[in-house]
Amino acid sequence: MKNPVFTGAGVAIITPMYEDGSINFDELGRIIEDQIAHHTDAIIICGTTGECSTMTDEEQLAAIKYTVDVVNHRVPVIAGAGSNDTDHGCALAAKSAECGADALLMVTPYYNKTSQAGLVAHFTAMAEAGGIPVIMYNVPSRTGLNIAPETALELSKHPLINGIKEASGNISQVAKIAQLCGDELNIYSGNDDQVVPLLALGGKGVISVVSNVKPELVHNCCKAFFDGDTAKARELQLEMLPLADALFCEVNPIPVKYAMNVLGWEAGECRLPLVEPSEAHKEYIEKALRAEGLITE
């Protein structure tokens, strides 16, 4: 049995930036403190939501090290360290581990993709380079590549491959992974609209975008489920849906960064090629924030 890296709601945290596009570390620290104060169960830094794809390695490692230092062991820190170049991913994994991350989040190869056998080789090499627990990230809508349940089973045999962030949206696939892997692979939802369904299949939590704007909502949803109050968990999952819909009305993290700015954080803009949401989507996002009581004027 592999102990999960965390249980509950981990925030896929944004990376706040100044007007010139450089990382605003002071604001990142403030956001981290707010997240911990509102019961976030883990910090996932430099994931998709954190815009790792437009960061240099130096920036990414600086953000990871800063987060590790600020968090100071209060909750687990999971560092995004994947790549579609296995050698590059191995180097990033090793350096992220040196920064003090508790675990690594590794996406499947994108664009060049690979076979299922290639996935086994890819994740195995990167896990061994990092030397700390790995959560694989399955998001076919972005990568064009799916981790088959049988491949998840093969990878779950590796002692360092601890979990999978499942963002395929395919509940049947998640059920198959749970059935094949059992306690050897911890499953996390990669979709805020599917937290409770995945928990019901034995999942350990969620890596959440919604947690950026309302961490206690997502934490409480998971906690209610683990406490056996499935009716409360269902209620909070349904409460979460309008926020989840609004925060994915355009490509993540465009909406959530806009939402954080609206809520008074100095999130800044996304780096190109991501741009501001349309005016209609800005109104939609603000309406969802207002309905959830996050905007009160």
Coordinates of N, CA, C and O in Angstrom, one line a residue, residues 32-214:
I32 N 0.1 32.0 -1.0 CA 0.3 30.7 -0.3 C -0.1 30.8 1.2 O -0.8 29.9 1.7
E33 N 0.2 31.9 1.8 CA -0.3 32.0 3.2 C -1.8 32.0 3.4 O -2.4 31.4 4.3
D34 N -2.5 32.7 2.4 CA -3.9 32.7 2.4 C -4.5 31.3 2.2 O -5.5 30.9 2.8
Q35 N -3.9 30.6 1.3 CA -4.3 29.2 1.0 C -4.2 28.3 2.2 O -5.1 27.6 2.6
I36 N -3.1 28.4 2.9 CA -2.9 27.6 4.1 C -3.8 28.0 5.2 O -4.4 27.1 5.9
A37 N -4.1 29.3 5.3 CA -5.0 29.8 6.3 C -6.4 29.3 6.1 O -7.2 29.1 7.0
H38 N -6.7 29.0 4.8 CA -8.1 28.5 4.5 C -8.1 27.0 4.2 O -8.9 26.6 3.4
H39 N -7.1 26.3 4.7 CA -7.2 24.8 4.9 C -6.9 24.1 3.6 O -7.2 22.9 3.5
T40 N -6.2 24.7 2.6 CA -5.7 23.9 1.5 C -4.8 22.8 2.0 O -4.0 23.0 2.9
D41 N -4.9 21.6 1.4 CA -4.2 20.4 1.9 C -2.9 20.2 1.2 O -2.1 19.4 1.7
A42 N -2.6 20.9 0.1 CA -1.3 20.8 -0.6 C -1.2 22.0 -1.5 O -2.2 22.5 -2.0
I43 N 0.1 22.3 -1.8 CA 0.4 23.4 -2.8 C 1.0 22.7 -4.0 O 2.1 22.1 -3.9
I44 N 0.4 22.9 -5.2 CA 1.0 22.3 -6.4 C 1.5 23.6 -7.2 O 0.7 24.4 -7.7
I45 N 2.8 23.7 -7.3 CA 3.5 24.9 -7.9 C 4.0 24.5 -9.3 O 4.5 23.4 -9.5
C46 N 3.9 25.4 -10.2 CA 4.4 25.2 -11.6 C 3.7 24.1 -12.3 O 4.4 23.3 -13.0
G47 N 2.4 24.0 -12.1 CA 1.6 23.1 -13.0 C 1.1 23.9 -14.1 O 1.6 25.1 -14.4
T48 N 0.1 23.4 -14.8 CA -0.5 24.1 -15.9 C -1.0 25.5 -15.5 O -0.8 26.5 -16.1
T49 N -1.7 25.5 -14.4 CA -2.3 26.7 -13.8 C -1.2 27.7 -13.5 O -1.4 28.9 -13.5
G50 N 0.0 27.2 -13.1 CA 1.1 28.1 -12.8 C 1.9 28.6 -14.0 O 2.9 29.2 -13.8
E51 N 1.5 28.2 -15.2 CA 2.1 28.7 -16.4 C 3.5 28.2 -16.6 O 4.4 28.9 -17.2
C52 N 3.8 27.0 -16.2 CA 5.1 26.4 -16.3 C 5.6 26.3 -17.7 O 6.8 26.4 -18.0
S53 N 4.7 26.2 -18.7 CA 5.0 26.0 -20.1 C 5.7 27.3 -20.7 O 6.4 27.2 -21.7
T54 N 5.5 28.4 -20.0 CA 6.2 29.6 -20.5 C 7.3 30.1 -19.5 O 7.7 31.3 -19.6
M55 N 7.7 29.3 -18.6 CA 8.8 29.6 -17.7 C 10.1 29.0 -18.2 O 10.1 27.9 -18.7
T56 N 11.2 29.7 -17.9 CA 12.5 29.1 -18.1 C 12.7 28.1 -16.9 O 12.0 28.2 -15.9
D57 N 13.6 27.2 -17.1 CA 13.9 26.2 -16.0 C 14.3 27.0 -14.7 O 14.0 26.6 -13.6
E58 N 15.1 28.1 -14.9 CA 15.6 28.9 -13.8 C 14.4 29.5 -13.0 O 14.4 29.5 -11.8
E59 N 13.4 30.0 -13.8 CA 12.2 30.6 -13.1 C 11.4 29.5 -12.4 O 11.0 29.7 -11.3
Q60 N 11.3 28.4 -13.1 CA 10.5 27.3 -12.5 C 11.1 26.8 -11.2 O 10.4 26.7 -10.1
L61 N 12.4 26.6 -11.2 CA 13.1 26.1 -10.0 C 13.1 27.2 -8.9 O 12.9 26.9 -7.7
A62 N 13.2 28.5 -9.3 CA 13.1 29.6 -8.3 C 11.7 29.6 -7.6 O 11.6 29.8 -6.4
A63 N 10.7 29.4 -8.4 CA 9.3 29.4 -7.8 C 9.1 28.2 -6.9 O 8.5 28.3 -5.9
I64 N 9.7 27.0 -7.3 CA 9.5 25.8 -6.5 C 10.3 26.0 -5.1 O 9.7 25.8 -4.1
K65 N 11.5 26.5 -5.2 CA 12.3 26.7 -4.0 C 11.6 27.8 -3.1 O 11.6 27.6 -1.9
Y66 N 11.1 28.8 -3.7 CA 10.5 29.9 -2.9 C 9.2 29.3 -2.2 O 9.0 29.5 -1.0
T67 N 8.5 28.5 -2.9 CA 7.3 27.9 -2.3 C 7.6 26.9 -1.2 O 7.0 26.9 -0.1
V68 N 8.6 26.1 -1.4 CA 9.1 25.1 -0.4 C 9.5 25.9 0.9 O 9.1 25.5 2.0
D69 N 10.2 27.0 0.7 CA 10.7 27.8 1.9 C 9.5 28.5 2.6 O 9.5 28.5 3.9
V70 N 8.6 29.0 1.9 CA 7.4 29.7 2.5 C 6.5 28.7 3.2 O 6.1 28.9 4.4
V71 N 6.3 27.6 2.6 CA 5.4 26.6 3.2 C 6.0 26.0 4.4 O 5.3 25.7 5.4
N72 N 7.3 25.7 4.3 CA 8.1 25.2 5.5 C 7.4 24.0 6.2 O 7.2 24.0 7.4
H73 N 7.1 23.0 5.4 CA 6.6 21.7 5.8 C 5.2 21.8 6.4 O 4.7 20.8 7.0
R74 N 4.4 22.9 6.3 CA 3.1 22.9 6.9 C 2.1 22.1 6.1 O 1.2 21.5 6.6
V75 N 2.3 22.0 4.8 CA 1.5 21.1 3.9 C 2.5 20.6 2.8 O 3.5 21.2 2.6
P76 N 2.2 19.5 2.2 CA 3.1 19.0 1.1 C 3.1 20.0 -0.1 O 2.2 20.7 -0.4
V77 N 4.3 20.1 -0.7 CA 4.5 20.9 -1.9 C 4.8 20.0 -3.0 O 5.8 19.2 -2.9
I78 N 4.0 20.0 -4.1 CA 4.2 19.2 -5.2 C 4.6 20.1 -6.4 O 4.0 21.1 -6.7
A79 N 5.8 19.7 -7.0 CA 6.3 20.6 -8.0 C 6.1 20.0 -9.4 O 6.3 18.8 -9.7
G80 N 5.6 20.8 -10.3 CA 5.4 20.4 -11.7 C 6.8 20.3 -12.3 O 7.6 21.2 -12.2
A81 N 7.1 19.1 -12.9 CA 8.5 18.8 -13.4 C 8.4 18.0 -14.6 O 9.4 17.3 -14.9
G82 N 7.4 18.0 -15.4 CA 7.3 17.2 -16.6 C 7.9 17.8 -17.8 O 8.1 19.0 -17.8
S83 N 8.0 17.0 -18.8 CA 8.5 17.5 -20.1 C 8.1 16.5 -21.2 O 7.9 15.3 -20.9
N84 N 8.1 16.9 -22.5 CA 8.0 16.0 -23.5 C 9.3 15.5 -24.0 O 9.4 14.7 -25.0
D85 N 10.4 16.0 -23.4 CA 11.8 15.5 -23.6 C 12.2 14.8 -22.4 O 12.4 15.5 -21.3
T86 N 12.3 13.5 -22.4 CA 12.6 12.8 -21.2 C 13.9 13.2 -20.5 O 13.9 13.4 -19.3
D87 N 14.9 13.5 -21.2 CA 16.2 14.0 -20.6 C 16.0 15.3 -19.9 O 16.5 15.5 -18.8
H88 N 15.2 16.2 -20.5 CA 14.9 17.5 -19.9 C 14.1 17.2 -18.6 O 14.3 17.8 -17.6
G89 N 13.1 16.4 -18.7 CA 12.3 16.0 -17.6 C 13.1 15.4 -16.4 O 12.8 15.7 -15.3
C90 N 14.0 14.6 -16.7 CA 14.9 14.0 -15.7 C 15.7 15.1 -15.0 O 15.8 15.1 -13.8
A91 N 16.3 16.0 -15.7 CA 17.1 17.1 -15.1 C 16.2 17.9 -14.3 O 16.6 18.3 -13.1
L92 N 15.0 18.3 -14.7 CA 14.1 19.1 -14.0 C 13.6 18.4 -12.7 O 13.5 19.0 -11.7
A93 N 13.4 17.1 -12.8 CA 12.9 16.3 -11.7 C 14.0 16.3 -10.6 O 13.7 16.5 -9.4
A94 N 15.2 16.1 -11.0 CA 16.3 16.0 -10.0 C 16.5 17.4 -9.3 O 16.7 17.4 -8.1
K95 N 16.4 18.5 -10.1 CA 16.6 19.8 -9.5 C 15.5 20.2 -8.7 O 15.6 20.9 -7.6
S96 N 14.2 19.8 -9.0 CA 13.0 20.1 -8.2 C 13.1 19.4 -6.9 O 12.7 20.0 -5.9
A97 N 13.6 18.1 -6.9 CA 13.8 17.4 -5.7 C 14.8 18.1 -4.8 O 14.6 18.2 -3.6
E98 N 15.9 18.6 -5.4 CA 16.9 19.3 -4.6 C 16.4 20.5 -4.0 O 16.9 21.0 -2.9
C99 N 15.3 21.1 -4.6 CA 14.7 22.3 -4.0 C 13.9 22.0 -2.8 O 13.4 22.9 -2.1
G100 N 13.6 20.7 -2.5 CA 12.9 20.3 -1.3 C 11.5 20.0 -1.5 O 10.7 19.8 -0.5
A101 N 11.0 19.9 -2.8 CA 9.7 19.4 -3.0 C 9.4 18.1 -2.4 O 10.3 17.2 -2.3
D102 N 8.1 17.9 -2.0 CA 7.7 16.6 -1.4 C 7.4 15.6 -2.4 O 7.5 14.4 -2.2
A103 N 7.0 16.0 -3.6 CA 6.6 15.1 -4.7 C 6.7 15.9 -6.0 O 6.8 17.1 -6.0
L104 N 6.6 15.2 -7.1 CA 6.6 15.8 -8.4 C 5.3 15.4 -9.2 O 4.8 14.3 -9.1
L105 N 4.8 16.4 -9.9 CA 3.7 16.2 -10.8 C 4.3 16.2 -12.3 O 4.9 17.1 -12.7
M106 N 4.1 15.0 -13.0 CA 4.7 14.9 -14.3 C 3.6 14.6 -15.3 O 2.9 13.6 -15.2
V107 N 3.6 15.4 -16.3 CA 2.6 15.3 -17.4 C 3.1 14.3 -18.4 O 4.3 14.0 -18.6
T108 N 2.2 13.7 -19.2 CA 2.6 12.8 -20.3 C 3.3 13.7 -21.4 O 3.0 14.9 -21.5
P109 N 4.1 13.0 -22.2 CA 4.7 13.8 -23.3 C 3.6 14.3 -24.2 O 2.6 13.7 -24.5
Y110 N 3.8 15.5 -24.7 CA 2.8 16.2 -25.6 C 3.5 16.5 -26.9 O 4.7 16.6 -27.0
Y111 N 2.7 16.7 -27.9 CA 3.1 16.9 -29.3 C 3.8 15.8 -29.9 O 3.3 15.1 -30.8
N112 N 5.0 15.4 -29.4 CA 5.7 14.2 -30.0 C 5.0 13.0 -29.5 O 5.1 11.9 -30.2
K113 N 4.3 13.1 -28.3 CA 3.6 11.9 -27.8 C 4.5 10.7 -27.7 O 5.7 10.8 -27.6
T114 N 3.9 9.5 -27.6 CA 4.7 8.3 -27.6 C 3.7 7.1 -27.5 O 2.5 7.3 -27.5
S115 N 4.2 5.9 -27.5 CA 3.4 4.7 -27.3 C 3.2 4.5 -25.8 O 3.8 5.1 -25.0
Q116 N 2.3 3.5 -25.5 CA 2.1 3.1 -24.1 C 3.4 2.6 -23.5 O 3.8 2.9 -22.3
A117 N 4.2 1.8 -24.3 CA 5.5 1.4 -23.8 C 6.4 2.5 -23.6 O 7.2 2.5 -22.6
G118 N 6.3 3.5 -24.4 CA 7.1 4.7 -24.2 C 6.8 5.5 -23.0 O 7.7 6.1 -22.3
L119 N 5.5 5.5 -22.6 CA 5.1 6.1 -21.4 C 5.7 5.4 -20.2 O 6.2 6.1 -19.2
V120 N 5.8 4.1 -20.2 CA 6.4 3.4 -19.1 C 7.9 3.8 -18.9 O 8.4 4.1 -17.8
A121 N 8.6 3.8 -20.1 CA 10.0 4.2 -20.1 C 10.2 5.6 -19.6 O 11.1 6.0 -18.8
H122 N 9.3 6.5 -20.1 CA 9.4 8.0 -19.8 C 9.2 8.2 -18.3 O 10.0 8.9 -17.7
F123 N 8.1 7.8 -17.8 CA 7.8 8.0 -16.4 C 8.8 7.3 -15.4 O 9.2 7.9 -14.4
T124 N 9.2 6.1 -15.8 CA 10.2 5.4 -15.0 C 11.5 6.2 -14.9 O 12.1 6.4 -13.8
A125 N 12.0 6.7 -16.1 CA 13.3 7.4 -16.1 C 13.2 8.7 -15.2 O 14.1 9.0 -14.5
M126 N 12.1 9.4 -15.4 CA 11.9 10.7 -14.7 C 11.8 10.5 -13.2 O 12.3 11.2 -12.4
A127 N 11.0 9.4 -12.8 CA 10.8 9.1 -11.4 C 12.2 8.8 -10.7 O 12.5 9.3 -9.6
E128 N 13.0 8.0 -11.4 CA 14.2 7.6 -10.8 C 15.2 8.7 -10.8 O 16.0 8.8 -9.9
A129 N 15.1 9.7 -11.7 CA 16.0 10.9 -11.7 C 15.6 11.8 -10.5 O 16.5 12.4 -9.9
G130 N 14.3 11.9 -10.2 CA 13.9 12.7 -9.1 C 14.1 12.1 -7.8 O 14.5 12.8 -6.8
G131 N 13.9 10.8 -7.7 CA 14.1 10.1 -6.4 C 13.1 10.4 -5.3 O 13.3 10.0 -4.2
I132 N 12.0 11.1 -5.7 CA 10.9 11.3 -4.7 C 9.6 10.9 -5.3 O 9.5 10.7 -6.5
P133 N 8.5 10.8 -4.6 CA 7.2 10.4 -5.1 C 6.8 11.2 -6.3 O 6.9 12.4 -6.4
V134 N 6.1 10.5 -7.2 CA 5.7 11.1 -8.5 C 4.2 10.9 -8.6 O 3.6 9.8 -8.4
I135 N 3.5 11.9 -9.0 CA 2.1 11.9 -9.4 C 2.0 12.1 -10.9 O 2.5 13.2 -11.4
M136 N 1.6 11.1 -11.6 CA 1.5 11.3 -13.1 C 0.3 12.1 -13.4 O -0.7 12.2 -12.6
Y137 N 0.3 12.8 -14.5 CA -0.7 13.7 -14.9 C -1.3 13.3 -16.3 O -0.6 13.4 -17.3
N138 N -2.5 12.9 -16.3 CA -3.2 12.4 -17.5 C -4.2 13.4 -17.9 O -5.3 13.6 -17.3
V139 N -3.9 14.2 -19.0 CA -4.8 15.2 -19.5 C -4.8 15.2 -21.0 O -4.2 16.0 -21.7
P140 N -5.5 14.2 -21.6 CA -5.4 14.0 -23.0 C -5.9 15.2 -23.8 O -5.4 15.4 -25.0
S141 N -6.8 16.0 -23.3 CA -7.3 17.2 -24.0 C -6.2 18.2 -24.3 O -6.2 18.9 -25.3
R142 N -5.1 18.2 -23.5 CA -4.0 19.1 -23.8 C -2.8 18.4 -24.5 O -2.1 19.0 -25.2
T143 N -2.7 17.1 -24.2 CA -1.4 16.4 -24.7 C -1.7 15.6 -25.9 O -0.7 15.2 -26.6
G144 N -2.9 15.2 -26.1 CA -3.2 14.3 -27.3 C -2.8 12.9 -26.9 O -2.7 12.0 -27.9
L145 N -2.6 12.5 -25.7 CA -2.1 11.2 -25.3 C -2.8 10.8 -24.0 O -2.8 11.6 -23.0
N146 N -3.3 9.6 -24.0 CA -4.0 9.0 -22.8 C -3.1 7.9 -22.1 O -2.6 7.1 -22.8
I147 N -3.1 8.0 -20.8 CA -2.5 6.8 -20.1 C -3.5 5.8 -19.9 O -4.5 6.0 -19.2
A148 N -3.4 4.7 -20.6 CA -4.3 3.6 -20.5 C -4.3 2.9 -19.1 O -3.2 2.9 -18.5
P149 N -5.4 2.4 -18.6 CA -5.4 1.8 -17.3 C -4.4 0.7 -17.1 O -3.8 0.6 -16.1
E150 N -4.2 -0.1 -18.2 CA -3.2 -1.1 -18.1 C -1.8 -0.6 -17.9 O -0.9 -1.2 -17.3
T151 N -1.5 0.6 -18.5 CA -0.2 1.3 -18.4 C -0.1 1.8 -17.0 O 1.0 1.8 -16.4
A152 N -1.2 2.4 -16.5 CA -1.2 2.9 -15.1 C -0.8 1.7 -14.1 O -0.1 1.9 -13.2
L153 N -1.4 0.6 -14.4 CA -1.1 -0.6 -13.6 C 0.4 -0.9 -13.6 O 1.0 -1.2 -12.6
E154 N 1.0 -1.0 -14.8 CA 2.4 -1.3 -14.9 C 3.2 -0.3 -14.2 O 4.2 -0.6 -13.5
L155 N 2.9 1.0 -14.3 CA 3.7 2.1 -13.7 C 3.5 2.1 -12.2 O 4.4 2.4 -11.4
S156 N 2.3 1.6 -11.7 CA 2.0 1.6 -10.3 C 3.0 0.6 -9.5 O 3.1 0.7 -8.3
K157 N 3.6 -0.3 -10.3 CA 4.5 -1.2 -9.6 C 5.8 -0.6 -9.2 O 6.6 -1.2 -8.4
H158 N 6.1 0.6 -9.8 CA 7.3 1.3 -9.4 C 7.2 1.9 -8.0 O 6.2 2.6 -7.8
P159 N 8.1 1.8 -7.2 CA 8.0 2.3 -5.8 C 7.8 3.8 -5.7 O 7.2 4.3 -4.7
L160 N 8.3 4.6 -6.6 CA 8.3 6.0 -6.6 C 7.0 6.6 -7.3 O 6.7 7.7 -7.1
I161 N 6.3 5.8 -8.1 CA 5.2 6.3 -8.8 C 4.0 6.1 -7.9 O 3.4 5.0 -7.7
N162 N 3.6 7.2 -7.3 CA 2.7 7.2 -6.1 C 1.2 7.4 -6.5 O 0.3 6.9 -5.8
G163 N 1.0 8.2 -7.6 CA -0.4 8.6 -7.9 C -0.6 9.0 -9.3 O 0.4 9.1 -10.1
I164 N -1.8 9.3 -9.6 CA -2.2 9.8 -10.9 C -3.2 10.9 -10.8 O -4.2 10.8 -10.0
K165 N -3.0 12.1 -11.4 CA -4.0 13.1 -11.5 C -4.7 12.8 -12.8 O -4.2 12.9 -13.9
E166 N -6.0 12.5 -12.6 CA -6.8 12.0 -13.8 C -7.7 13.1 -14.3 O -8.6 13.6 -13.6
A167 N -7.4 13.7 -15.4 CA -8.2 14.8 -16.0 C -8.7 14.4 -17.4 O -8.9 15.2 -18.2
S168 N -8.8 13.1 -17.6 CA -9.4 12.6 -18.9 C -10.9 12.9 -19.0 O -11.4 13.0 -20.0
G169 N -11.5 13.1 -17.8 CA -13.0 13.3 -17.8 C -13.8 12.0 -18.0 O -15.0 12.0 -17.9
N170 N -13.0 10.9 -18.1 CA -13.7 9.6 -18.4 C -13.8 8.8 -17.1 O -12.8 8.1 -16.6
I171 N -15.0 8.8 -16.5 CA -15.2 8.1 -15.2 C -15.0 6.6 -15.3 O -14.5 6.0 -14.4
S172 N -15.4 6.1 -16.5 CA -15.2 4.6 -16.7 C -13.7 4.3 -16.6 O -13.3 3.2 -16.1
Q173 N -12.9 5.1 -17.2 CA -11.4 4.9 -17.2 C -10.9 5.0 -15.8 O -10.1 4.1 -15.4
V174 N -11.3 5.9 -15.0 CA -10.9 6.1 -13.6 C -11.3 4.8 -12.8 O -10.5 4.3 -12.0
A175 N -12.5 4.4 -13.0 CA -13.0 3.1 -12.4 C -12.1 2.0 -12.7 O -11.7 1.2 -11.8
K176 N -11.7 1.9 -13.9 CA -10.8 0.8 -14.4 C -9.4 0.9 -13.7 O -8.8 -0.1 -13.3
I177 N -8.9 2.1 -13.6 CA -7.6 2.3 -13.0 C -7.7 1.9 -11.5 O -6.8 1.2 -10.9
A178 N -8.8 2.3 -10.8 CA -9.0 2.0 -9.4 C -9.1 0.5 -9.2 O -8.5 -0.1 -8.3
Q179 N -9.8 -0.2 -10.2 CA -10.0 -1.6 -10.1 C -8.6 -2.4 -10.3 O -8.3 -3.3 -9.5
L180 N -7.9 -1.9 -11.2 CA -6.6 -2.6 -11.5 C -5.5 -2.3 -10.5 O -4.8 -3.2 -10.1
C181 N -5.4 -1.1 -10.1 CA -4.3 -0.7 -9.3 C -4.5 -0.7 -7.8 O -3.5 -0.8 -7.0
G182 N -5.7 -0.6 -7.3 CA -6.0 -0.7 -5.9 C -5.2 0.4 -5.1 O -5.2 1.5 -5.5
D183 N -4.6 -0.1 -4.0 CA -3.9 0.9 -3.2 C -2.5 1.2 -3.6 O -1.7 1.9 -3.0
E184 N -2.1 0.7 -4.8 CA -0.8 0.9 -5.3 C -0.7 2.2 -6.1 O 0.4 2.6 -6.6
L185 N -1.8 2.8 -6.4 CA -1.8 4.1 -7.2 C -2.9 5.0 -6.6 O -4.1 4.7 -6.7
N186 N -2.5 6.1 -6.0 CA -3.5 7.1 -5.5 C -4.0 7.9 -6.6 O -3.3 8.5 -7.3
I187 N -5.4 8.0 -6.6 CA -6.0 8.8 -7.7 C -6.5 10.1 -7.2 O -7.1 10.2 -6.2
Y188 N -6.1 11.2 -8.0 CA -6.6 12.5 -7.7 C -7.4 13.0 -8.9 O -7.0 12.8 -10.0
S189 N -8.5 13.7 -8.6 CA -9.2 14.3 -9.7 C -8.5 15.5 -10.3 O -7.9 16.3 -9.5
G190 N -8.4 15.6 -11.6 CA -7.9 16.8 -12.2 C -8.9 17.7 -12.7 O -8.6 18.7 -13.3
N191 N -10.2 17.4 -12.4 CA -11.3 18.3 -12.8 C -12.2 18.6 -11.6 O -12.6 17.7 -10.8
D192 N -12.4 19.9 -11.4 CA -13.2 20.4 -10.2 C -14.6 19.9 -10.3 O -15.3 19.9 -9.2
D193 N -15.1 19.6 -11.4 CA -16.5 19.1 -11.5 C -16.7 17.6 -11.3 O -17.8 17.1 -11.3
Q194 N -15.6 16.9 -11.0 CA -15.7 15.5 -10.8 C -15.0 15.0 -9.5 O -14.6 13.9 -9.4
V195 N -15.0 15.9 -8.5 CA -14.3 15.6 -7.3 C -14.9 14.4 -6.6 O -14.3 13.4 -6.3
V196 N -16.2 14.6 -6.3 CA -16.9 13.5 -5.5 C -17.0 12.2 -6.3 O -16.8 11.1 -5.7
P197 N -17.3 12.2 -7.6 CA -17.3 10.9 -8.3 C -16.0 10.2 -8.2 O -16.0 9.0 -8.0
L198 N -14.9 10.9 -8.2 CA -13.6 10.2 -8.1 C -13.3 9.7 -6.7 O -12.8 8.7 -6.5
L199 N -13.7 10.5 -5.7 CA -13.6 10.1 -4.3 C -14.4 8.8 -4.1 O -14.0 7.9 -3.3
A200 N -15.6 8.8 -4.7 CA -16.4 7.6 -4.5 C -15.8 6.3 -5.1 O -16.2 5.2 -4.7
L201 N -14.9 6.5 -6.0 CA -14.1 5.4 -6.6 C -12.9 5.1 -5.9 O -12.0 4.3 -6.3
G202 N -12.7 5.7 -4.7 CA -11.5 5.5 -3.9 C -10.4 6.6 -4.1 O -9.3 6.4 -3.5
G203 N -10.7 7.7 -4.8 CA -9.8 8.7 -5.0 C -9.4 9.4 -3.6 O -10.1 9.3 -2.6
K204 N -8.2 10.0 -3.7 CA -7.6 10.6 -2.4 C -7.8 12.1 -2.4 O -7.5 12.7 -1.4
G205 N -8.3 12.7 -3.5 CA -8.5 14.2 -3.4 C -8.5 14.7 -4.8 O -8.8 14.1 -5.8
V206 N -8.2 16.0 -4.9 CA -8.3 16.8 -6.1 C -7.1 17.7 -6.2 O -6.7 18.3 -5.2
I207 N -6.6 17.9 -7.4 CA -5.7 19.0 -7.7 C -6.5 20.1 -8.4 O -6.9 19.9 -9.5
S208 N -6.8 21.2 -7.7 CA -7.9 22.0 -8.0 C -7.5 23.4 -8.5 O -6.7 24.1 -7.9
V209 N -8.3 23.9 -9.5 CA -8.2 25.3 -9.9 C -9.1 26.2 -9.1 O -8.7 27.3 -8.7
V210 N -10.3 25.7 -8.8 CA -11.3 26.4 -8.0 C -10.7 26.8 -6.6 O -11.0 27.9 -6.1
S211 N -9.8 26.0 -6.1 CA -9.2 26.3 -4.8 C -8.4 27.6 -4.8 O -8.2 28.2 -3.7
N212 N -8.0 28.1 -5.9 CA -7.4 29.4 -6.0 C -8.3 30.5 -5.4 O -7.8 31.4 -4.7
V213 N -9.6 30.4 -5.8 CA -10.5 31.5 -5.4 C -11.3 31.2 -4.1 O -11.7 32.1 -3.4
K214 N -11.5 29.9 -3.9 CA -12.3 29.5 -2.6 C -11.8 28.2 -2.1 O -12.4 27.1 -2.2

